[in-house]
């Protein structure tokens, strides 16, 4: 199995982790609100990632750290708006609308016909997954669309942070920034909490922070070093499906027949995209193994192999 195919599978796994954690976090909305859940997530993610990465801020320099700092700001906007949307219009629909961000990124940036076809298939699936939802809350829709724009920015900045910083330093720094920015919300949420509910809230916050922030953000940063940004955007189409399933299992939200068809189309788009990543990697490996023609420069062979992979 190629590294690119592993990276694509990891991106899908990260999406499932995000939505499972989001559904778990939504269960304590009545206790701490969406802002409190976001603050808990970011605090847990920062603590977990900083204990592992331990980035050296002095040695990294401002220019290298800047994308991670901006990523932290984007995380706050993305998470606050999507959780606000979840509270108003439900998890499945909120994440479906939020997916328009990476889908647009895939459509605008890609020049490959197959990538565009995958994005189109996934887009049809998203439309069907939305279904007929009467009486939509306009504020919830606006929050979800804001989260969509933030999600697109998250993909771009994650790729830059992963390129400029080693390991998961970029994710750790971004999570620290997000934790600091949301700390007032955490203080307010915990001060207004019944002491008898504190343990339950903390445990749910731990689960949501690990599943929805620490693990998937690290996966995304590492995966974006292996996959083109456009293909990564297509793979994010698994989020609406994962959100719908998590909403069904954890929150008791049901799916209609057309929504099930939408899930199938989204899955198909992901399967085709993952398969393309594996074939591209195989072609790159084959090109690098070909014998060098007489008079050809070795540098040309290496460049051809690298181009086929990328």
XYZ file of C-alpha atoms in Angstrom:
310
model
C 0.000 0.000 0.000
C 1.452 3.385 -1.022
C 2.004 6.237 1.367
C -0.432 8.394 -0.619
C -3.189 5.818 -0.264
C -2.476 5.544 3.464
C -2.642 9.331 3.699
C -6.007 9.364 1.911
C -7.365 6.698 4.256
C -6.066 8.656 7.244
C -7.899 11.777 6.024
C -11.160 9.819 5.916
C -10.484 8.362 9.373
C -9.822 11.854 10.717
C -13.168 13.026 9.349
C -14.994 10.193 11.135
C -13.169 11.073 14.361
C -14.156 14.742 14.067
C -17.856 14.036 13.666
C -17.985 11.397 16.395
C -16.418 13.888 18.792
C -18.744 16.652 17.606
C -21.813 14.511 18.319
C -20.490 13.650 21.775
C -19.768 17.311 22.478
C -23.258 18.338 21.382
C -24.748 16.280 24.225
C -23.616 18.913 26.759
C -24.976 21.934 24.874
C -27.730 22.356 27.520
C -25.062 22.551 30.239
C -22.294 24.745 28.809
C -23.554 25.878 25.395
C -21.712 25.659 22.050
C -19.065 28.156 23.175
C -18.284 26.134 26.275
C -17.919 22.935 24.244
C -15.543 24.652 21.794
C -13.460 26.047 24.661
C -13.252 22.614 26.296
C -12.190 21.046 23.004
C -9.448 23.567 22.420
C -8.116 23.373 25.975
C -7.901 19.568 25.808
C -6.341 19.625 22.333
C -3.720 22.198 23.353
C -2.746 20.279 26.479
C -2.466 16.981 24.597
C -0.553 18.309 21.593
C 1.848 20.562 23.503
C 2.800 17.664 25.760
C 3.756 15.657 22.665
C 5.191 18.280 20.293
C 6.831 20.738 22.719
C 7.636 23.296 19.998
C 10.584 25.664 20.567
C 9.167 29.097 19.777
C 12.543 30.854 19.920
C 14.198 28.603 17.356
C 11.242 28.512 14.961
C 11.061 32.221 14.180
C 8.119 34.496 13.398
C 7.932 33.754 9.655
C 7.600 29.991 10.200
C 5.147 30.287 13.091
C 2.819 32.828 11.467
C 0.700 30.283 9.475
C 0.146 28.284 12.690
C -0.945 31.430 14.546
C -3.420 32.269 11.796
C -4.573 28.656 11.829
C -5.402 29.006 15.527
C -7.626 32.009 14.777
C -9.346 30.105 11.969
C -9.960 27.146 14.296
C -11.835 29.421 16.695
C -14.028 30.864 13.946
C -14.666 27.466 12.349
C -15.575 25.674 15.561
C -17.687 28.439 17.110
C -19.734 28.921 13.946
C -20.275 25.245 13.190
C -21.297 24.457 16.773
C -23.636 27.445 16.716
C -25.110 26.039 13.501
C -25.408 22.545 15.015
C -27.429 23.979 17.893
C -29.860 25.642 15.459
C -30.165 23.288 12.468
C -28.696 19.951 13.641
C -25.382 18.210 13.136
C -25.975 16.566 9.749
C -27.280 19.657 7.959
C -24.751 22.002 9.582
C -21.792 19.900 8.478
C -23.351 19.373 5.038
C -23.439 23.142 4.484
C -19.988 23.504 6.041
C -18.629 21.042 3.486
C -19.239 23.620 0.748
C -15.919 25.162 1.840
C -13.582 22.281 0.954
C -15.795 21.315 -1.999
C -15.384 24.810 -3.479
C -11.653 24.633 -2.809
C -11.468 21.351 -4.725
C -13.483 22.687 -7.667
C -11.593 25.964 -7.982
C -8.074 24.638 -7.571
C -8.117 21.355 -9.482
C -7.327 20.973 -13.176
C -7.785 17.196 -13.273
C -11.020 15.989 -14.778
C -11.286 13.063 -12.389
C -10.908 15.324 -9.353
C -13.644 17.558 -10.724
C -15.841 14.530 -11.333
C -15.284 13.323 -7.762
C -16.153 16.773 -6.437
C -19.291 16.880 -8.600
C -20.430 13.446 -7.409
C -19.813 14.442 -3.807
C -21.625 17.742 -4.361
C -24.722 15.925 -5.657
C -24.530 13.684 -2.615
C -24.379 16.710 -0.328
C -27.466 18.176 -2.004
C -29.384 14.925 -1.575
C -28.179 14.536 1.995
C -29.597 17.954 2.800
C -33.017 16.762 1.636
C -36.185 18.746 2.105
C -35.824 20.585 5.389
C -38.765 22.962 5.992
C -38.415 26.023 8.186
C -34.631 26.281 8.209
C -33.193 28.735 10.739
C -31.500 31.452 8.597
C -28.999 32.308 11.336
C -28.018 28.646 11.556
C -27.527 28.528 7.790
C -25.405 31.711 7.897
C -23.263 30.270 10.691
C -22.747 27.058 8.715
C -21.702 28.998 5.600
C -19.263 31.033 7.685
C -17.842 27.765 8.972
C -17.525 26.623 5.336
C -15.312 29.598 4.491
C -13.266 28.992 7.640
C -12.878 25.301 6.723
C -11.401 26.231 3.342
C -8.973 28.592 5.089
C -8.148 25.817 7.574
C -7.069 23.492 4.743
C -4.822 26.143 3.162
C -3.204 27.155 6.463
C -2.780 23.557 7.648
C -0.824 22.798 4.487
C 1.404 25.833 5.010
C 1.959 25.084 8.692
C 2.816 21.481 7.878
C 5.303 22.639 5.257
C 7.026 25.231 7.475
C 7.072 23.408 10.819
C 8.262 19.910 11.819
C 6.049 17.105 13.151
C 2.787 18.360 14.595
C 4.266 21.629 15.887
C 1.899 23.611 13.647
C -1.180 21.919 15.089
C 0.111 22.295 18.651
C 0.748 26.023 18.247
C -2.603 26.571 16.532
C -4.408 24.712 19.320
C -2.631 26.825 21.935
C -3.758 30.020 20.200
C -7.328 28.707 19.951
C -7.303 27.676 23.626
C -6.130 31.118 24.737
C -8.732 32.903 22.604
C -11.584 30.732 23.902
C -10.438 30.602 27.549
C -12.923 33.316 28.664
C -15.764 31.151 27.328
C -14.405 28.186 29.288
C -14.252 30.190 32.521
C -17.823 31.455 32.089
C -19.116 27.972 31.249
C -17.475 26.302 34.245
C -18.463 29.033 36.719
C -22.111 28.689 35.717
C -22.074 24.919 36.015
C -23.671 22.878 38.776
C -20.748 21.224 40.677
C -22.551 17.882 40.456
C -22.312 18.057 36.663
C -18.646 19.065 36.532
C -17.200 15.553 36.210
C -19.622 14.641 33.417
C -18.820 17.823 31.490
C -15.067 17.359 31.889
C -15.203 13.748 30.672
C -17.292 14.692 27.643
C -14.928 17.594 26.980
C -11.948 15.241 27.091
C -13.567 12.896 24.581
C -14.600 15.740 22.285
C -11.190 17.405 22.506
C -9.271 14.250 21.621
C -11.651 12.969 18.938
C -12.599 16.279 17.324
C -9.420 18.331 17.683
C -6.151 16.732 18.799
C -6.272 13.579 16.649
C -7.898 14.832 13.408
C -6.029 18.172 13.265
C -2.724 16.318 13.578
C -3.802 13.837 10.904
C -4.846 16.656 8.561
C -1.528 18.470 8.957
C 0.480 15.316 8.232
C -1.757 14.199 5.359
C -1.494 17.577 3.620
C 2.234 16.931 3.278
C 1.401 13.910 1.088
C -1.742 14.833 -0.830
C -2.564 17.779 -3.104
C -4.824 20.315 -1.428
C -7.567 19.760 -4.013
C -7.671 15.992 -3.471
C -7.710 16.532 0.285
C -10.692 18.841 -0.207
C -12.541 16.124 -2.122
C -11.817 13.593 0.613
C -13.444 15.915 3.135
C -16.782 14.980 1.551
C -16.922 12.125 4.044
C -17.682 14.676 6.776
C -21.406 15.087 5.961
C -21.857 11.322 5.873
C -19.946 10.866 9.119
C -21.929 13.688 10.720
C -25.246 12.179 9.648
C -24.291 8.773 11.020
C -22.934 10.248 14.255
C -26.120 12.273 14.628
C -28.177 9.110 14.166
C -26.192 7.006 16.653
C -25.411 9.604 19.335
C -28.182 12.204 18.986
C -31.019 10.086 17.576
C -31.347 12.022 14.303
C -32.920 9.979 11.505
C -32.183 9.886 7.761
C -34.609 9.908 4.845
C -34.339 7.786 1.684
C -32.796 10.568 -0.415
C -30.303 11.293 2.335
C -29.183 7.665 2.221
C -28.674 8.021 -1.542
C -26.652 11.150 -0.852
C -24.459 9.246 1.580
C -23.845 6.602 -1.084
C -22.782 9.211 -3.649
C -20.449 10.899 -1.192
C -18.884 7.530 -0.420
C -18.488 6.832 -4.145
C -16.713 10.156 -4.657
C -14.300 9.314 -1.865
C -13.614 5.796 -3.172
C -12.789 7.120 -6.646
C -10.596 9.895 -5.222
C -8.682 7.502 -2.980
C -8.198 5.138 -5.904
C -6.820 7.971 -8.035
C -4.302 8.821 -5.328
C -3.089 5.218 -5.282
C -2.828 5.018 -9.080
C -0.926 8.307 -9.281
C 1.541 7.070 -6.688
C 2.003 3.787 -8.561
C 2.694 5.639 -11.805
C 5.263 7.785 -10.035
C 7.021 4.713 -8.641
C 7.023 3.045 -12.053
C 8.502 6.128 -13.689
C 11.300 6.324 -11.135
C 12.187 2.648 -11.756
C 12.608 2.984 -15.506
C 16.165 2.685 -16.862
C 17.863 5.931 -17.816
C 18.114 6.333 -21.594
C 21.507 6.768 -23.146
C 22.674 10.343 -22.831
C 19.922 11.284 -20.417
C 20.825 13.171 -17.282
C 20.140 11.470 -13.918
C 18.524 14.658 -12.655
C 15.912 14.399 -15.388
C 14.900 10.929 -14.243
C 14.476 12.034 -10.650
C 12.433 15.041 -11.685
C 10.145 12.885 -13.811
C 9.538 10.508 -10.930
C 8.799 13.347 -8.511
C 6.434 14.975 -10.984
C 4.497 11.757 -11.487
C 3.970 11.335 -7.760
C 2.970 14.912 -7.058
